[in-house]
CSV table of C-alpha atoms in Angstrom, one decimal:
chain,number,residue,atom,x,y,z
A,1,MET,CA,5.0,-119.2,33.3
A,2,CYS,CA,5.6,-118.7,29.6
A,3,GLU,CA,2.0,-119.0,28.7
A,4,ASP,CA,1.1,-116.5,31.4
A,5,LYS,CA,3.5,-114.0,29.8
A,6,GLU,CA,2.1,-114.5,26.4
A,7,ASN,CA,-1.4,-114.0,27.6
A,8,LYS,CA,-0.4,-110.8,29.3
A,9,VAL,CA,1.2,-109.4,26.1
A,10,ASP,CA,-1.9,-110.4,24.1
A,11,LYS,CA,-4.1,-108.7,26.7
A,12,ALA,CA,-2.0,-105.6,26.5
A,13,PHE,CA,-2.5,-105.4,22.7
A,14,GLU,CA,-6.2,-106.3,23.0
A,15,SER,CA,-6.8,-103.3,25.3
A,16,VAL,CA,-5.6,-100.9,22.6
A,17,THR,CA,-8.7,-100.3,20.5
A,18,ARG,CA,-8.6,-98.5,17.2
A,19,ARG,CA,-10.2,-95.5,18.9
A,20,ASP,CA,-7.6,-95.3,21.6
A,21,PHE,CA,-4.8,-95.6,19.0
A,22,ILE,CA,-6.1,-92.7,17.0
A,23,LYS,CA,-6.6,-90.7,20.1
A,24,GLY,CA,-3.0,-91.3,21.2
A,25,VAL,CA,-1.5,-90.5,17.8
A,26,SER,CA,-3.5,-87.3,17.4
A,27,GLY,CA,-2.6,-86.2,20.9
A,28,ALA,CA,1.1,-86.8,20.2
A,29,LEU,CA,0.8,-84.8,17.0
A,30,ALA,CA,-0.9,-81.9,18.7
A,31,SER,CA,1.7,-81.7,21.4
A,32,THR,CA,4.5,-81.7,18.9
A,33,ALA,CA,2.8,-78.9,17.0
A,34,ALA,CA,2.3,-76.9,20.3
A,35,LEU,CA,5.9,-77.4,21.2
A,36,GLY,CA,6.9,-76.2,17.7
A,37,ALA,CA,4.7,-73.1,18.1
A,38,ALA,CA,6.2,-72.4,21.5
A,39,MET,CA,9.7,-72.7,20.1
A,40,THR,CA,9.1,-70.3,17.2
A,41,PRO,CA,10.4,-67.2,18.9
A,42,ALA,CA,13.5,-69.1,19.9
A,43,LEU,CA,14.0,-70.2,16.3
A,44,ASP,CA,13.4,-66.7,15.1
A,45,MET,CA,16.1,-65.5,17.5
A,46,GLY,CA,18.7,-67.3,15.5
A,47,LYS,CA,18.3,-64.8,12.7
A,48,ASP,CA,19.6,-62.0,15.0
A,49,LEU,CA,21.7,-64.0,17.4
A,50,SER,CA,25.0,-65.6,16.4
A,51,TRP,CA,26.6,-68.4,18.3
A,52,ASP,CA,29.5,-66.1,19.3
A,53,GLU,CA,27.0,-63.7,20.7
A,54,PHE,CA,25.1,-66.4,22.5
A,55,TYR,CA,28.2,-67.7,24.2
A,56,GLN,CA,29.6,-64.3,25.0
A,57,GLN,CA,30.9,-63.8,28.5
A,58,HIS,CA,29.9,-61.0,30.9
A,59,TYR,CA,31.7,-57.8,30.1
A,60,GLN,CA,33.8,-57.8,33.2
A,61,GLU,CA,35.2,-61.3,32.4
A,62,LEU,CA,36.2,-60.5,28.9
A,63,THR,CA,39.9,-60.3,27.9
A,64,VAL,CA,41.2,-57.5,25.7
A,65,GLU,CA,41.4,-59.8,22.7
A,66,GLN,CA,37.8,-61.1,23.2
A,67,LYS,CA,36.6,-57.5,23.4
A,68,GLU,CA,38.4,-56.6,20.1
A,69,LYS,CA,36.7,-59.5,18.4
A,70,ILE,CA,33.3,-58.5,19.9
A,71,PHE,CA,33.7,-54.9,18.8
A,72,LYS,CA,34.5,-56.1,15.2
A,73,ARG,CA,31.4,-58.2,15.3
A,74,ILE,CA,29.2,-55.3,16.5
A,75,GLU,CA,30.6,-53.0,13.7
A,76,GLN,CA,29.8,-55.7,11.2
A,77,LYS,CA,26.3,-56.1,12.6
A,78,VAL,CA,25.7,-52.3,12.4
A,79,LYS,CA,26.8,-52.5,8.8
A,80,THR,CA,24.3,-55.2,7.9
A,81,ASP,CA,21.4,-53.9,10.1
A,82,TYR,CA,21.7,-50.1,9.4
A,83,GLY,CA,23.9,-49.9,6.3
A,84,VAL,CA,26.6,-47.8,7.9
A,85,ASP,CA,30.3,-48.6,7.1
A,86,ASN,CA,32.1,-46.2,9.4
A,87,ALA,CA,30.8,-47.5,12.8
A,88,ASN,CA,33.7,-47.5,15.3
A,89,VAL,CA,33.0,-49.3,18.5
A,90,GLN,CA,35.3,-48.3,21.4
A,91,ASP,CA,35.5,-49.0,25.0
A,92,PRO,CA,37.1,-46.0,26.8
A,93,LEU,CA,38.0,-47.0,30.4
A,94,PRO,CA,37.4,-44.9,33.5
A,95,GLN,CA,40.2,-42.3,34.1
A,96,LEU,CA,42.1,-42.4,37.4
A,97,GLY,CA,41.1,-39.7,39.9
A,98,VAL,CA,37.9,-38.9,38.0
A,99,GLU,CA,34.4,-39.1,39.4
A,100,PHE,CA,31.8,-37.5,37.2
A,101,ALA,CA,29.0,-35.3,38.4
A,102,TYR,CA,26.4,-33.2,36.7
A,103,ALA,CA,24.6,-30.1,37.8
A,104,LEU,CA,21.5,-28.5,36.3
A,105,ASN,CA,20.4,-24.9,36.8
A,106,LEU,CA,16.7,-24.9,37.2
A,107,SER,CA,16.5,-21.1,37.1
A,108,LYS,CA,17.9,-21.1,33.6
A,109,CYS,CA,16.2,-24.1,31.9
A,110,ILE,CA,13.4,-23.0,29.6
A,111,GLY,CA,12.1,-26.5,28.7
A,112,CYS,CA,13.0,-26.4,25.0
A,113,ARG,CA,13.8,-30.2,24.9
A,114,GLY,CA,17.0,-29.5,23.0
A,115,CYS,CA,18.8,-31.9,25.4
A,116,GLU,CA,16.2,-34.6,24.9
A,117,LYS,CA,16.6,-34.6,21.1
A,118,ALA,CA,20.4,-34.3,21.3
A,119,CYS,CA,20.5,-37.3,23.6
A,120,SER,CA,18.4,-39.4,21.2
A,121,LYS,CA,20.7,-38.5,18.3
A,122,GLU,CA,24.0,-39.0,20.1
A,123,ASN,CA,23.0,-42.3,21.6
A,124,ASN,CA,21.5,-44.0,18.6
A,125,SER,CA,18.1,-44.4,20.3
A,126,ASP,CA,15.0,-45.8,18.6
A,127,ARG,CA,13.4,-43.1,16.4
A,128,ALA,CA,10.1,-44.9,16.0
A,129,SER,CA,9.2,-44.6,19.7
A,130,GLY,CA,11.1,-41.3,20.0
A,131,MET,CA,13.3,-42.8,22.8
A,132,SER,CA,15.6,-40.5,24.7
A,133,ASN,CA,17.4,-41.0,28.0
A,134,ILE,CA,16.3,-37.6,29.1
A,135,ARG,CA,12.7,-36.5,30.0
A,136,VAL,CA,11.9,-32.8,30.4
A,137,LEU,CA,9.2,-32.4,33.0
A,138,GLU,CA,7.0,-29.3,33.2
A,139,LEU,CA,5.9,-28.4,36.8
A,140,ASP,CA,3.9,-25.7,38.4
A,141,LYS,CA,6.1,-23.1,40.1
A,142,GLY,CA,6.4,-23.8,43.8
A,143,SER,CA,5.6,-27.5,43.5
A,144,ILE,CA,7.9,-30.5,43.2
A,145,ASN,CA,5.5,-33.3,42.9
A,146,LEU,CA,6.8,-35.3,40.0
A,147,GLU,CA,3.6,-37.3,39.8
A,148,LYS,CA,1.8,-34.1,38.8
A,149,SER,CA,4.4,-33.1,36.2
A,150,SER,CA,3.8,-33.2,32.5
A,151,GLN,CA,6.2,-34.7,29.9
A,152,SER,CA,4.0,-34.1,26.9
A,153,TYR,CA,3.6,-30.3,27.2
A,154,ASN,CA,3.5,-28.7,23.7
A,155,PRO,CA,2.7,-25.0,23.8
A,156,GLU,CA,3.6,-22.6,21.0
A,157,THR,CA,6.5,-21.2,23.0
A,158,VAL,CA,8.3,-22.1,26.2
A,159,PRO,CA,8.8,-21.1,29.0
A,160,GLN,CA,5.1,-20.8,30.0
A,161,GLU,CA,3.9,-18.4,32.6
A,162,GLY,CA,3.8,-20.0,36.1
A,163,LYS,CA,5.7,-23.2,35.0
A,164,TYR,CA,9.2,-24.4,35.5
A,165,TYR,CA,11.1,-27.2,33.7
A,166,MET,CA,13.0,-30.0,35.2
A,167,PRO,CA,15.0,-32.3,32.9
A,168,ILE,CA,15.5,-35.6,34.5
A,169,GLN,CA,17.9,-38.4,33.5
A,170,CYS,CA,20.1,-41.1,35.2
A,171,HIS,CA,21.4,-39.7,38.4
A,172,GLN,CA,24.3,-42.2,38.5
A,173,CYS,CA,23.5,-42.9,42.2
A,174,GLN,CA,26.3,-43.9,44.5
A,175,ASN,CA,23.8,-46.2,46.2
A,176,ALA,CA,22.0,-47.2,43.0
A,177,PRO,CA,18.7,-49.3,43.5
A,178,CYS,CA,18.8,-50.4,39.9
A,179,VAL,CA,22.1,-52.1,40.4
A,180,LYS,CA,20.9,-53.9,43.5
A,181,VAL,CA,17.8,-55.4,41.9
A,182,CYS,CA,19.4,-56.8,38.7
A,183,PRO,CA,19.2,-60.6,39.0
A,184,VAL,CA,22.0,-61.3,36.6
A,185,GLN,CA,24.4,-58.4,37.4
A,186,ALA,CA,24.1,-57.0,33.9
A,187,THR,CA,24.3,-53.5,35.3
A,188,TRP,CA,27.0,-52.1,37.7
A,189,GLN,CA,28.7,-48.9,38.7
A,190,GLU,CA,32.1,-48.1,37.1
A,191,LYS,CA,35.0,-46.5,39.0
A,192,ASP,CA,34.2,-43.0,37.7
A,193,GLY,CA,30.6,-43.3,39.0
A,194,ILE,CA,28.8,-44.2,35.8
A,195,VAL,CA,26.2,-46.9,36.0
A,196,VAL,CA,26.4,-49.0,32.9
A,197,VAL,CA,24.6,-51.9,31.3
A,198,ASP,CA,26.0,-54.8,29.4
A,199,TYR,CA,23.3,-55.0,26.7
A,200,ASN,CA,24.5,-58.5,25.8
A,201,TRP,CA,24.0,-59.7,29.4
A,202,CYS,CA,20.7,-58.0,30.1
A,203,ILE,CA,17.8,-60.4,30.1
A,204,GLY,CA,15.1,-57.7,29.9
A,205,CYS,CA,13.3,-58.4,33.1
A,206,ARG,CA,12.9,-54.6,33.7
A,207,TYR,CA,13.4,-54.9,37.5
A,208,CYS,CA,15.8,-52.0,37.3
A,209,GLU,CA,13.3,-49.9,35.4
A,210,ALA,CA,10.8,-50.4,38.2
A,211,ALA,CA,13.5,-49.8,40.9
A,212,CYS,CA,14.7,-46.5,39.6
A,213,PRO,CA,13.0,-43.5,41.4
A,214,TYR,CA,14.0,-41.1,38.6
A,215,TYR,CA,12.4,-42.9,35.6
A,216,ALA,CA,15.8,-43.1,34.1
A,217,ARG,CA,15.8,-46.5,32.5
A,218,ARG,CA,14.1,-47.3,29.2
A,219,PHE,CA,13.2,-50.6,27.7
A,220,ASN,CA,13.6,-51.4,24.0
A,221,PHE,CA,10.3,-53.0,23.1
A,222,THR,CA,11.4,-53.3,19.4
A,223,THR,CA,14.7,-53.3,17.6
A,224,PRO,CA,15.7,-49.7,17.4
A,225,GLU,CA,15.0,-48.1,14.0
A,226,ILE,CA,17.5,-45.5,13.0
A,227,PRO,CA,17.9,-44.1,9.5
A,228,ALA,CA,21.5,-44.7,8.2
A,229,GLU,CA,22.3,-41.0,7.8
A,230,GLU,CA,21.4,-40.4,11.5
A,231,ILE,CA,23.6,-43.2,13.0
A,232,ASN,CA,26.3,-41.8,15.2
A,233,PRO,CA,29.4,-43.9,14.2
A,234,ASP,CA,31.4,-43.1,17.4
A,235,MET,CA,30.1,-45.9,19.6
A,236,GLY,CA,30.9,-47.1,23.0
A,237,TYR,CA,30.3,-50.7,23.9
A,238,LEU,CA,28.7,-49.7,27.2
A,239,SER,CA,27.0,-46.6,26.0
A,240,ASN,CA,25.6,-45.7,22.6
A,241,ARG,CA,26.0,-48.7,20.3
A,242,PRO,CA,22.6,-49.7,18.9
A,243,ARG,CA,20.8,-51.9,21.4
A,244,PRO,CA,19.1,-55.1,20.6
A,245,LYS,CA,15.4,-55.6,21.2
A,246,GLY,CA,14.4,-56.6,24.7
A,247,VAL,CA,17.1,-54.9,26.8
A,248,VAL,CA,17.2,-51.9,29.1
A,249,GLU,CA,19.1,-48.7,28.3
A,250,LYS,CA,20.0,-45.6,30.2
A,251,CYS,CA,22.0,-42.4,30.3
A,252,THR,CA,25.7,-43.0,30.7
A,253,PHE,CA,26.8,-39.3,30.8
A,254,CYS,CA,27.8,-40.1,27.2
A,255,LEU,CA,30.8,-42.0,28.4
A,256,HIS,CA,32.2,-42.5,24.9
A,257,ARG,CA,32.6,-38.7,24.9
A,258,THR,CA,33.2,-37.8,28.5
A,259,ARG,CA,35.9,-40.4,29.1
A,260,ASN,CA,37.7,-38.9,26.2
A,261,GLY,CA,37.5,-35.5,27.8
A,262,LYS,CA,34.5,-34.1,25.9
A,263,TYR,CA,31.3,-32.6,27.4
A,264,PRO,CA,28.2,-34.8,27.1
A,265,ALA,CA,25.9,-34.1,24.1
A,266,CYS,CA,23.0,-32.8,26.2
A,267,LEU,CA,25.2,-30.1,27.7
A,268,GLU,CA,26.4,-29.0,24.3
A,269,ALA,CA,22.9,-28.8,23.0
A,270,CYS,CA,21.5,-26.7,25.8
A,271,PRO,CA,20.9,-23.1,24.5
A,272,THR,CA,20.8,-21.6,28.0
A,273,GLY,CA,23.9,-23.1,29.5
A,274,SER,CA,21.9,-24.6,32.3
A,275,ARG,CA,23.9,-27.8,32.2
A,276,LYS,CA,27.2,-28.2,34.0
A,277,PHE,CA,29.5,-31.2,34.0
A,278,GLY,CA,32.9,-32.2,35.4
A,279,ASN,CA,35.1,-34.0,37.7
A,280,ILE,CA,33.9,-33.6,41.3
A,281,LEU,CA,37.3,-34.7,42.7
A,282,ASP,CA,39.0,-31.7,41.0
A,283,PRO,CA,38.7,-28.7,43.4
A,284,GLU,CA,39.0,-26.3,40.5
A,285,SER,CA,36.2,-27.8,38.4
A,286,GLU,CA,33.0,-26.0,37.5
A,287,ILE,CA,31.0,-28.6,39.3
A,288,ASN,CA,32.9,-28.2,42.5
A,289,TYR,CA,32.3,-24.4,42.4
A,290,ILE,CA,28.6,-25.0,42.1
A,291,ILE,CA,28.4,-27.3,45.1
A,292,LYS,CA,30.5,-24.9,47.2
A,293,ASN,CA,28.7,-21.7,46.2
A,294,LYS,CA,25.2,-22.4,44.9
A,295,ARG,CA,22.0,-23.6,46.5
A,296,VAL,CA,22.1,-27.3,45.5
A,297,PHE,CA,19.7,-30.1,46.1
A,298,VAL,CA,19.3,-33.7,45.0
A,299,LEU,CA,16.0,-35.2,44.0
A,300,LYS,CA,14.3,-37.6,46.4
A,301,GLU,CA,17.1,-37.2,48.9
A,302,GLU,CA,15.0,-39.2,51.4
A,303,LEU,CA,15.6,-42.4,49.4
A,304,ASN,CA,19.3,-42.3,50.2
A,305,THR,CA,20.3,-43.0,46.6
A,306,GLN,CA,23.1,-40.4,46.8
A,307,PRO,CA,22.9,-39.1,43.2
A,308,ARG,CA,25.8,-37.6,41.3
A,309,PHE,CA,23.3,-35.3,39.6
A,310,TYR,CA,22.6,-32.0,41.3
A,311,TYR,CA,20.0,-29.4,40.7
A,312,PHE,CA,20.7,-25.8,41.7
A,313,PHE,CA,19.3,-22.3,41.6
A,314,ASP,CA,20.8,-18.8,41.3
B,1,MET,CA,18.1,19.6,12.3
B,2,LYS,CA,15.7,16.9,13.2
B,3,LEU,CA,14.3,17.1,9.8
B,4,LYS,CA,17.8,16.6,8.3
B,5,THR,CA,18.2,13.5,10.4
B,6,LYS,CA,14.9,12.1,9.2
B,7,LEU,CA,15.8,13.0,5.6
B,8,TYR,CA,19.1,11.1,5.8
B,9,ALA,CA,17.4,8.1,7.4
B,10,ALA,CA,14.7,8.1,4.7
B,11,ILE,CA,17.3,8.4,1.9
B,12,PHE,CA,19.4,5.7,3.4
B,13,SER,CA,16.7,3.2,4.1
B,14,THR,CA,15.0,3.6,0.7
B,15,LEU,CA,18.3,3.5,-1.3
B,16,CYS,CA,20.4,1.1,0.6
B,17,MET,CA,17.9,-1.2,2.3
B,18,GLY,CA,15.9,-1.5,-0.9
B,19,LEU,CA,18.9,-2.8,-2.7
B,20,HIS,CA,20.2,-5.1,0.0
B,21,ALA,CA,17.5,-6.7,2.0
B,22,ASN,CA,19.7,-8.6,4.4
B,23,THR,CA,21.0,-6.2,6.9
B,24,ILE,CA,23.1,-7.7,9.7
B,25,ILE,CA,24.6,-5.7,12.4
B,26,SER,CA,27.7,-7.8,13.2
B,27,ASN,CA,28.6,-8.6,16.8
B,28,GLU,CA,32.3,-9.2,16.3
B,29,LYS,CA,33.0,-5.7,15.4
B,30,LEU,CA,30.4,-3.0,15.2
B,31,THR,CA,29.7,-2.8,11.5
B,32,LEU,CA,26.7,-2.8,9.3
B,33,ASN,CA,26.8,-5.7,6.9
B,34,LYS,CA,24.8,-5.2,3.8
B,35,GLY,CA,25.2,-8.1,1.5
B,36,SER,CA,28.9,-7.9,0.6
B,37,PHE,CA,29.3,-4.3,1.8
B,38,LYS,CA,30.6,-3.5,5.2
B,39,LEU,CA,29.8,-0.1,6.6
B,40,GLU,CA,31.4,1.6,9.5
B,41,CYS,CA,28.9,3.1,12.0
B,42,MET,CA,30.5,6.5,11.6
B,43,SER,CA,29.9,6.6,7.8
B,44,CYS,CA,26.3,7.5,8.7
B,45,HIS,CA,26.6,8.8,12.2
B,46,ARG,CA,29.2,11.4,11.2
B,47,THR,CA,26.4,13.4,9.6
B,48,VAL,CA,23.5,12.4,11.9
B,49,GLU,CA,22.8,14.6,14.9
B,50,LYS,CA,23.4,13.1,18.4
B,51,ASN,CA,20.1,12.4,20.1
B,52,PHE,CA,20.1,11.4,23.7
B,53,LYS,CA,16.4,11.0,24.1
B,54,LYS,CA,14.5,7.8,24.3
B,55,ARG,CA,12.5,7.5,21.1
B,56,LYS,CA,11.2,5.2,18.4
B,57,LEU,CA,14.2,4.3,16.3
B,58,ILE,CA,14.2,4.8,12.5
B,59,GLY,CA,16.2,3.9,9.5
B,60,GLU,CA,18.7,1.0,9.9
B,61,HIS,CA,17.7,0.7,13.6
B,62,GLU,CA,14.0,0.6,12.9
B,63,LYS,CA,13.6,-3.1,13.9
B,64,LEU,CA,15.7,-2.8,17.0
B,65,THR,CA,13.9,-3.2,20.3
B,66,VAL,CA,15.7,-1.7,23.2
B,67,ASN,CA,14.4,-3.1,26.5
B,68,HIS,CA,17.2,-3.1,28.9
B,69,GLY,CA,16.1,-1.3,32.1
B,70,LYS,CA,16.7,2.5,31.8
B,71,MET,CA,19.5,2.0,29.3
B,72,TRP,CA,19.6,3.8,26.0
B,73,CYS,CA,22.2,3.9,23.2
B,74,PHE,CA,24.9,6.0,24.9
B,75,SER,CA,24.8,3.9,28.0
B,76,CYS,CA,27.1,1.5,26.2
B,77,HIS,CA,27.9,3.0,22.8
B,78,ASP,CA,30.3,5.9,22.6
B,79,GLU,CA,28.7,8.9,21.2
B,80,THR,CA,31.7,10.2,19.3
B,81,ASP,CA,33.1,6.9,18.0
B,82,ARG,CA,30.1,4.6,17.4
B,83,ASN,CA,32.3,1.7,16.4
B,84,LYS,CA,33.3,1.4,20.0
B,85,LEU,CA,31.7,0.7,23.3
B,86,LYS,CA,32.5,2.8,26.3
B,87,LEU,CA,33.0,2.0,29.9
B,88,ILE,CA,31.8,4.1,32.8
B,89,ASP,CA,35.4,5.5,33.3
B,90,GLY,CA,35.3,6.8,29.7
B,91,SER,CA,37.7,4.3,28.2
B,92,LEU,CA,36.7,2.7,24.9
B,93,VAL,CA,36.5,-1.0,24.1
B,94,ASP,CA,35.8,-3.1,21.0
B,95,SER,CA,32.6,-5.1,20.9
B,96,LYS,CA,34.6,-8.3,21.1
B,97,ASP,CA,35.4,-7.2,24.7
B,98,ALA,CA,31.7,-6.4,25.4
B,99,VAL,CA,32.0,-8.6,28.5
B,100,GLN,CA,33.7,-5.7,30.3
B,101,VAL,CA,30.8,-3.4,29.5
B,102,CYS,CA,28.2,-5.9,30.8
B,103,ALA,CA,30.3,-6.7,33.9
B,104,GLN,CA,30.1,-3.1,35.1
B,105,CYS,CA,26.5,-3.8,36.3
B,106,HIS,CA,26.3,-7.6,36.3
B,107,GLY,CA,29.3,-8.3,38.6
B,108,VAL,CA,27.8,-11.4,40.2
B,109,VAL,CA,27.0,-12.9,36.9
B,110,LYS,CA,30.5,-12.1,35.7
B,111,ARG,CA,32.0,-13.9,38.7
B,112,ASP,CA,29.9,-17.0,37.9
B,113,TRP,CA,30.8,-16.7,34.2
B,114,ASP,CA,34.5,-16.6,35.1
B,115,ALA,CA,34.1,-19.8,37.1
B,116,GLY,CA,32.3,-21.4,34.2
B,117,VAL,CA,29.0,-21.7,36.0
B,118,HIS,CA,27.0,-19.0,34.2
B,119,GLY,CA,26.7,-19.4,30.4
B,120,LYS,CA,27.4,-22.0,27.9
B,121,ARG,CA,30.7,-23.8,27.3
B,122,THR,CA,31.4,-26.4,24.8
B,123,GLY,CA,34.4,-28.6,24.0
B,124,ASN,CA,36.3,-30.4,26.8
B,125,TRP,CA,35.5,-30.6,30.4
B,126,ASN,CA,39.2,-31.1,31.3
B,127,GLY,CA,40.8,-29.3,28.4
B,128,GLU,CA,40.2,-26.7,25.7
B,129,LYS,CA,36.8,-25.0,25.9
B,130,ASN,CA,34.8,-22.8,23.7
B,131,ILE,CA,33.6,-20.1,26.1
B,132,LEU,CA,30.6,-18.1,24.8
B,133,ALA,CA,30.7,-14.4,25.7
B,134,CYS,CA,27.6,-12.6,27.1
B,135,ILE,CA,26.4,-11.2,23.7
B,136,LYS,CA,26.6,-14.6,22.0
B,137,CYS,CA,23.5,-15.8,23.9
B,138,HIS,CA,22.0,-12.6,25.1
B,139,ASP,CA,20.9,-9.8,22.8
B,140,PRO,CA,22.4,-6.8,24.6
B,141,HIS,CA,19.4,-4.6,23.6
B,142,GLN,CA,16.9,-7.1,25.0
B,143,PRO,CA,18.9,-9.4,27.3
B,144,PRO,CA,16.4,-12.0,28.7
B,145,PHE,CA,16.0,-15.2,26.7
B,146,GLN,CA,13.2,-14.9,24.3
B,147,PRO,CA,10.5,-17.6,24.4
B,148,MET,CA,11.1,-20.3,21.8
B,149,LYS,CA,9.2,-23.2,20.2
B,150,PRO,CA,9.9,-26.4,22.1
B,151,PHE,CA,10.9,-29.6,20.2
B,152,SER,CA,8.1,-32.1,19.7
B,153,PRO,CA,7.1,-34.1,22.8
B,154,PRO,CA,8.0,-37.8,23.2
B,155,ARG,CA,5.6,-40.2,21.6
B,156,ASN,CA,3.0,-42.0,23.6
B,157,ARG,CA,4.2,-45.4,24.6
B,158,PHE,CA,0.7,-47.0,24.7
B,159,GLY,CA,-0.7,-48.6,21.6
B,160,PRO,CA,1.1,-49.9,18.5
B,161,ILE,CA,4.1,-48.0,17.4
B,162,LYS,CA,3.6,-46.5,14.0
B,163,LYS,CA,5.9,-47.8,11.3
B,164,ALA,CA,6.0,-44.4,9.6
B,165,VAL,CA,9.1,-43.4,11.5
B,166,HIS,CA,11.0,-40.5,10.1
B,167,ASN,CA,8.6,-37.6,10.4
B,168,ASN,CA,10.4,-36.5,13.5
B,169,ALA,CA,13.8,-37.5,12.4
B,170,HIS,CA,14.7,-34.7,10.0
B,171,HIS,CA,14.6,-31.8,12.4
């Protein structure tokens, strides 16, 4: 028995030739190197991602104390990344009895892109890619085929003869397809109707971007580049704080402004007064007057998204 | 008399306009702002003959384009007190109350403006608002919005993003 065993062990060693040994070792080395290469992005991530950030809970599960700590951390990060001291991260909550709605007068809009630029500035969007949560579409008068619209029109002056302009942004749908498709529930609808994203929970799968029929969601392919003097220091956790690379962002009706009573930035930038905003539950509000008295429509009504963004004529 | 009017205009434009290039006709109160000088309308118009005809304007009003239907100066301005505007019933109002003058014809727009649906408002949606009056956005002499240069279009998403960032940033 014992001899048998010894023979077996000898045989086992005999079978490993010098060639096989070198093959095995080099294979192991190659696979280690490949694993290392594959892990590089993960290792790089450590530069931007702290342990606190990595283990941060979903926004809706955070306590007030945890939030305070997170906001401090974000303010610190804004300071190191963008060189801005006065960043103030807030989290204004939905007001009771308030549901926001937006209306846009297509007869008045001249397509100047003032709203688009104001949005980019207010919301600390990436300047390198010229990101904005608003797109202004140029369409032929009498048509409403968005597929044939132009976003890159650049004539000497606007409005052009025979064209009309349709700014488009998040419609804050009551039946939002983007919320339904999110596999990790990183996006949801708040009590005042605003659809928000927890940028720390978003995994960047871009399902929501594909699901949105209004092209309202944008993906951060790079870490946003914003010059220090252009940073807007009034930040909301769910709205305009600088986003990390690889997450989706969207219009939040400037919730850091509107939940504090102010008008959104795009409305204040519009030179024609085409944009109207308010509380749809208030019967005295401007928005209520429009819905009662003007010819109002919603875009792609057949999809049953039930937007809170109305277009109207007069 | 016509010659006299022309003479006054010529003297005024060469002497005064030559000295103070920046002429602004203020909207708040009808005055002519020339640098640090503020002139009442009547300081010139006291001596200038009234002229109800549509014509090419001269002197201080040379650059003014009037394109507002069949309207002409005295449709809105009072002919005896040019610092005031006049309503159809003959009562006079200051230019800060010009809304009343506009509303005489544009009643439907005024109704929308009162409801906050026409025109621009800034400030708070549920509080204090800054409400812009008609002539803050519309030139009363030429009311439609004039064509303007649009801001630059968004950048193409395809291809590498240029690192030279800030050419668009300092608008």
